[in-house]
mmCIF file of N, CA and C in Angstrom:
data_model
loop_
_atom_site.group_PDB
_atom_site.id
_atom_site.type_symbol
_atom_site.label_atom_id
_atom_site.label_comp_id
_atom_site.label_asym_id
_atom_site.label_seq_id
_atom_site.Cartn_x
_atom_site.Cartn_y
_atom_site.Cartn_z
ATOM 1 N N SER A 130 7.675 24.025 -9.655
ATOM 2 C CA SER A 130 7.155 22.667 -9.630
ATOM 3 C C SER A 130 7.079 22.176 -8.184
ATOM 4 N N PHE A 131 6.087 21.401 -7.912
ATOM 5 C CA PHE A 131 5.805 20.901 -6.571
ATOM 6 C C PHE A 131 6.651 19.652 -6.327
ATOM 7 N N SER A 132 7.544 19.710 -5.370
ATOM 8 C CA SER A 132 8.429 18.575 -5.103
ATOM 9 C C SER A 132 7.742 17.546 -4.208
ATOM 10 N N VAL A 133 8.283 16.349 -4.205
ATOM 11 C CA VAL A 133 7.771 15.301 -3.326
ATOM 12 C C VAL A 133 7.891 15.758 -1.871
ATOM 13 N N GLU A 134 8.985 16.422 -1.549
ATOM 14 C CA GLU A 134 9.192 16.910 -0.184
ATOM 15 C C GLU A 134 8.060 17.862 0.232
ATOM 16 N N GLN A 135 7.699 18.770 -0.646
ATOM 17 C CA GLN A 135 6.610 19.704 -0.334
ATOM 18 C C GLN A 135 5.292 18.959 -0.136
ATOM 19 N N PHE A 136 5.055 17.969 -0.959
ATOM 20 C CA PHE A 136 3.841 17.175 -0.826
ATOM 21 C C PHE A 136 3.824 16.430 0.512
ATOM 22 N N LEU A 137 4.954 15.855 0.903
ATOM 23 C CA LEU A 137 5.022 15.124 2.167
ATOM 24 C C LEU A 137 4.778 16.044 3.360
ATOM 25 N N ILE A 138 5.331 17.252 3.298
ATOM 26 C CA ILE A 138 5.103 18.224 4.375
ATOM 27 C C ILE A 138 3.618 18.573 4.446
ATOM 28 N N SER A 139 3.007 18.808 3.296
ATOM 29 C CA SER A 139 1.583 19.121 3.246
ATOM 30 C C SER A 139 0.751 17.961 3.787
ATOM 31 N N ALA A 140 1.089 16.754 3.382
ATOM 32 C CA ALA A 140 0.363 15.576 3.854
ATOM 33 C C ALA A 140 0.517 15.418 5.364
ATOM 34 N N ALA A 141 1.710 15.637 5.875
ATOM 35 C CA ALA A 141 1.953 15.525 7.312
ATOM 36 C C ALA A 141 1.114 16.541 8.078
ATOM 37 N N SER A 142 1.031 17.750 7.562
ATOM 38 C CA SER A 142 0.230 18.789 8.200
ATOM 39 C C SER A 142 -1.246 18.411 8.226
ATOM 40 N N THR A 143 -1.733 17.891 7.120
ATOM 41 C CA THR A 143 -3.134 17.470 7.034
ATOM 42 C C THR A 143 -3.419 16.328 8.002
ATOM 43 N N ILE A 144 -2.536 15.355 8.046
ATOM 44 C CA ILE A 144 -2.719 14.203 8.943
ATOM 45 C C ILE A 144 -2.683 14.652 10.401
ATOM 46 N N ALA A 145 -1.772 15.560 10.738
ATOM 47 C CA ALA A 145 -1.694 16.063 12.111
ATOM 48 C C ALA A 145 -2.983 16.792 12.484
ATOM 49 N N SER A 146 -3.496 17.620 11.595
ATOM 50 C CA SER A 146 -4.755 18.330 11.861
ATOM 51 C C SER A 146 -5.900 17.347 12.087
ATOM 52 N N LEU A 147 -5.944 16.326 11.260
ATOM 53 C CA LEU A 147 -6.977 15.307 11.405
ATOM 54 C C LEU A 147 -6.844 14.577 12.744
ATOM 55 N N ALA A 148 -5.637 14.254 13.124
ATOM 56 C CA ALA A 148 -5.411 13.565 14.402
ATOM 57 C C ALA A 148 -5.876 14.420 15.574
ATOM 58 N N PHE A 149 -5.548 15.720 15.547
ATOM 59 C CA PHE A 149 -6.005 16.612 16.616
ATOM 60 C C PHE A 149 -7.534 16.661 16.662
ATOM 61 N N ALA A 150 -8.182 16.726 15.498
ATOM 62 C CA ALA A 150 -9.644 16.765 15.447
ATOM 63 C C ALA A 150 -10.242 15.482 16.025
ATOM 64 N N LYS A 151 -9.649 14.356 15.694
ATOM 65 C CA LYS A 151 -10.154 13.083 16.219
ATOM 66 C C LYS A 151 -9.972 12.996 17.729
ATOM 67 N N LEU A 152 -8.862 13.513 18.240
ATOM 68 C CA LEU A 152 -8.655 13.527 19.685
ATOM 69 C C LEU A 152 -9.687 14.413 20.373
ATOM 70 N N GLU A 153 -9.987 15.561 19.776
ATOM 71 C CA GLU A 153 -10.981 16.469 20.355
ATOM 72 C C GLU A 153 -12.348 15.815 20.438
ATOM 73 N N ARG A 154 -12.628 14.908 19.518
ATOM 74 C CA ARG A 154 -13.917 14.208 19.490
ATOM 75 C C ARG A 154 -13.868 12.874 20.248
ATOM 76 N N ASP A 155 -12.761 12.629 20.927
ATOM 77 C CA ASP A 155 -12.570 11.373 21.676
ATOM 78 C C ASP A 155 -12.691 10.143 20.785
ATOM 79 N N ASP A 156 -12.351 10.295 19.516
ATOM 80 C CA ASP A 156 -12.327 9.151 18.601
ATOM 81 C C ASP A 156 -10.897 8.596 18.617
ATOM 82 N N LEU A 157 -10.580 7.880 19.694
ATOM 83 C CA LEU A 157 -9.206 7.426 19.913
ATOM 84 C C LEU A 157 -8.710 6.440 18.855
ATOM 85 N N PRO A 158 -9.528 5.504 18.371
ATOM 86 C CA PRO A 158 -9.010 4.599 17.329
ATOM 87 C C PRO A 158 -8.587 5.351 16.056
ATOM 88 N N GLN A 159 -9.393 6.328 15.634
ATOM 89 C CA GLN A 159 -9.050 7.092 14.444
ATOM 90 C C GLN A 159 -7.863 8.020 14.713
ATOM 91 N N ALA A 160 -7.796 8.584 15.911
ATOM 92 C CA ALA A 160 -6.648 9.428 16.273
ATOM 93 C C ALA A 160 -5.372 8.599 16.241
ATOM 94 N N ARG A 161 -5.419 7.383 16.765
ATOM 95 C CA ARG A 161 -4.247 6.512 16.781
ATOM 96 C C ARG A 161 -3.787 6.195 15.364
ATOM 97 N N LYS A 162 -4.746 5.932 14.476
ATOM 98 C CA LYS A 162 -4.402 5.613 13.092
ATOM 99 C C LYS A 162 -3.702 6.801 12.432
ATOM 100 N N ALA A 163 -4.209 8.008 12.662
ATOM 101 C CA ALA A 163 -3.592 9.206 12.096
ATOM 102 C C ALA A 163 -2.206 9.435 12.690
ATOM 103 N N ILE A 164 -2.065 9.224 13.987
ATOM 104 C CA ILE A 164 -0.762 9.380 14.639
ATOM 105 C C ILE A 164 0.228 8.362 14.073
ATOM 106 N N ASP A 165 -0.208 7.128 13.907
ATOM 107 C CA ASP A 165 0.669 6.098 13.339
ATOM 108 C C ASP A 165 1.106 6.461 11.924
ATOM 109 N N ALA A 166 0.195 7.036 11.141
ATOM 110 C CA ALA A 166 0.545 7.472 9.786
ATOM 111 C C ALA A 166 1.605 8.571 9.843
ATOM 112 N N LEU A 167 1.459 9.489 10.786
ATOM 113 C CA LEU A 167 2.436 10.563 10.940
ATOM 114 C C LEU A 167 3.788 10.006 11.387
ATOM 115 N N VAL A 168 3.775 9.026 12.268
ATOM 116 C CA VAL A 168 5.016 8.373 12.709
ATOM 117 C C VAL A 168 5.749 7.779 11.507
ATOM 118 N N ALA A 169 5.004 7.190 10.591
ATOM 119 C CA ALA A 169 5.614 6.593 9.397
ATOM 120 C C ALA A 169 6.136 7.654 8.431
ATOM 121 N N LEU A 170 5.469 8.797 8.395
ATOM 122 C CA LEU A 170 5.814 9.842 7.430
ATOM 123 C C LEU A 170 6.978 10.727 7.884
ATOM 124 N N VAL A 171 7.063 11.012 9.163
ATOM 125 C CA VAL A 171 8.066 11.957 9.685
ATOM 126 C C VAL A 171 9.508 11.594 9.299
ATOM 127 N N PRO A 172 9.909 10.330 9.341
ATOM 128 C CA PRO A 172 11.297 10.031 8.958
ATOM 129 C C PRO A 172 11.639 10.372 7.504
ATOM 130 N N LEU A 173 10.639 10.547 6.669
ATOM 131 C CA LEU A 173 10.879 10.883 5.265
ATOM 132 C C LEU A 173 11.072 12.383 5.048
ATOM 133 N N LEU A 174 10.773 13.175 6.068
ATOM 134 C CA LEU A 174 10.865 14.629 5.958
ATOM 135 C C LEU A 174 12.281 15.093 6.245
ATOM 136 N N GLU A 175 12.682 16.147 5.553
ATOM 137 C CA GLU A 175 14.042 16.663 5.727
ATOM 138 C C GLU A 175 14.020 18.174 5.837
ATOM 139 N N GLY A 176 15.063 18.707 6.423
ATOM 140 C CA GLY A 176 15.255 20.148 6.451
ATOM 141 C C GLY A 176 14.414 20.856 7.490
ATOM 142 N N ASP A 177 14.418 22.175 7.372
ATOM 143 C CA ASP A 177 13.732 23.026 8.351
ATOM 144 C C ASP A 177 12.230 22.780 8.385
ATOM 145 N N LEU A 178 11.655 22.407 7.254
ATOM 146 C CA LEU A 178 10.214 22.197 7.202
ATOM 147 C C LEU A 178 9.763 21.002 8.030
ATOM 148 N N ALA A 179 10.678 20.123 8.379
ATOM 149 C CA ALA A 179 10.325 18.940 9.161
ATOM 150 C C ALA A 179 10.054 19.277 10.620
ATOM 151 N N ALA A 180 10.499 20.444 11.071
ATOM 152 C CA ALA A 180 10.369 20.790 12.498
ATOM 153 C C ALA A 180 8.914 20.838 12.948
ATOM 154 N N ASP A 181 8.038 21.436 12.162
ATOM 155 C CA ASP A 181 6.634 21.558 12.570
ATOM 156 C C ASP A 181 5.936 20.206 12.678
ATOM 157 N N PRO A 182 6.052 19.325 11.688
ATOM 158 C CA PRO A 182 5.416 18.012 11.838
ATOM 159 C C PRO A 182 5.986 17.197 13.006
ATOM 160 N N VAL A 183 7.277 17.327 13.253
ATOM 161 C CA VAL A 183 7.882 16.607 14.391
ATOM 162 C C VAL A 183 7.306 17.135 15.702
ATOM 163 N N ALA A 184 7.187 18.453 15.826
ATOM 164 C CA ALA A 184 6.611 19.055 17.037
ATOM 165 C C ALA A 184 5.145 18.649 17.186
ATOM 166 N N ALA A 185 4.409 18.650 16.085
ATOM 167 C CA ALA A 185 3.001 18.249 16.134
ATOM 168 C C ALA A 185 2.874 16.798 16.574
ATOM 169 N N LEU A 186 3.740 15.940 16.070
ATOM 170 C CA LEU A 186 3.707 14.529 16.455
ATOM 171 C C LEU A 186 3.942 14.377 17.952
ATOM 172 N N THR A 187 4.892 15.113 18.484
ATOM 173 C CA THR A 187 5.161 15.056 19.921
ATOM 174 C C THR A 187 3.923 15.475 20.718
ATOM 175 N N ARG A 188 3.304 16.586 20.316
ATOM 176 C CA ARG A 188 2.095 17.055 21.014
ATOM 177 C C ARG A 188 0.962 16.035 20.899
ATOM 178 N N LEU A 189 0.823 15.433 19.737
ATOM 179 C CA LEU A 189 -0.222 14.435 19.536
ATOM 180 C C LEU A 189 -0.001 13.207 20.417
ATOM 181 N N GLU A 190 1.225 12.749 20.490
ATOM 182 C CA GLU A 190 1.501 11.560 21.301
ATOM 183 C C GLU A 190 1.215 11.822 22.773
ATOM 184 N N VAL A 191 1.547 13.019 23.250
ATOM 185 C CA VAL A 191 1.255 13.384 24.645
ATOM 186 C C VAL A 191 -0.252 13.472 24.856
ATOM 187 N N ALA A 192 -0.962 14.146 23.948
ATOM 188 C CA ALA A 192 -2.416 14.297 24.077
ATOM 189 C C ALA A 192 -3.108 12.946 24.015
ATOM 190 N N TYR A 193 -2.629 12.061 23.151
ATOM 191 C CA TYR A 193 -3.222 10.726 23.057
ATOM 192 C C TYR A 193 -3.005 9.959 24.363
ATOM 193 N N ALA A 194 -1.794 10.031 24.887
ATOM 194 C CA ALA A 194 -1.493 9.320 26.139
ATOM 195 C C ALA A 194 -2.385 9.831 27.276
ATOM 196 N N GLU A 195 -2.657 11.120 27.289
ATOM 197 C CA GLU A 195 -3.512 11.691 28.330
ATOM 198 C C GLU A 195 -4.974 11.280 28.132
ATOM 199 N N ALA A 196 -5.397 11.101 26.879
ATOM 200 C CA ALA A 196 -6.781 10.783 26.584
ATOM 201 C C ALA A 196 -7.088 9.295 26.684
ATOM 202 N N ALA A 197 -6.098 8.466 26.433
ATOM 203 C CA ALA A 197 -6.308 7.012 26.418
ATOM 204 C C ALA A 197 -6.523 6.495 27.834
ATOM 205 N N PRO A 198 -7.393 5.513 27.971
ATOM 206 C CA PRO A 198 -7.600 4.926 29.303
ATOM 207 C C PRO A 198 -6.319 4.248 29.790
ATOM 208 N N ALA A 199 -6.102 4.334 31.080
ATOM 209 C CA ALA A 199 -4.872 3.769 31.670
ATOM 210 C C ALA A 199 -4.881 2.260 31.652
#
């Protein structure tokens, strides 16, 4: 059976992929929205599976900061 935890990990992965795609297209408002969604979701993740979404969030925040106008 598919647990809520597994669903949250899957959702986090999808949102992170979408955020990276939006950053690649310089769609900063949509990238920010996806990053904010990931920020809200990450605290709900537990265990070893949470490591990848946390790392992705860190990379996204750095990439967004580099892409956003100063």
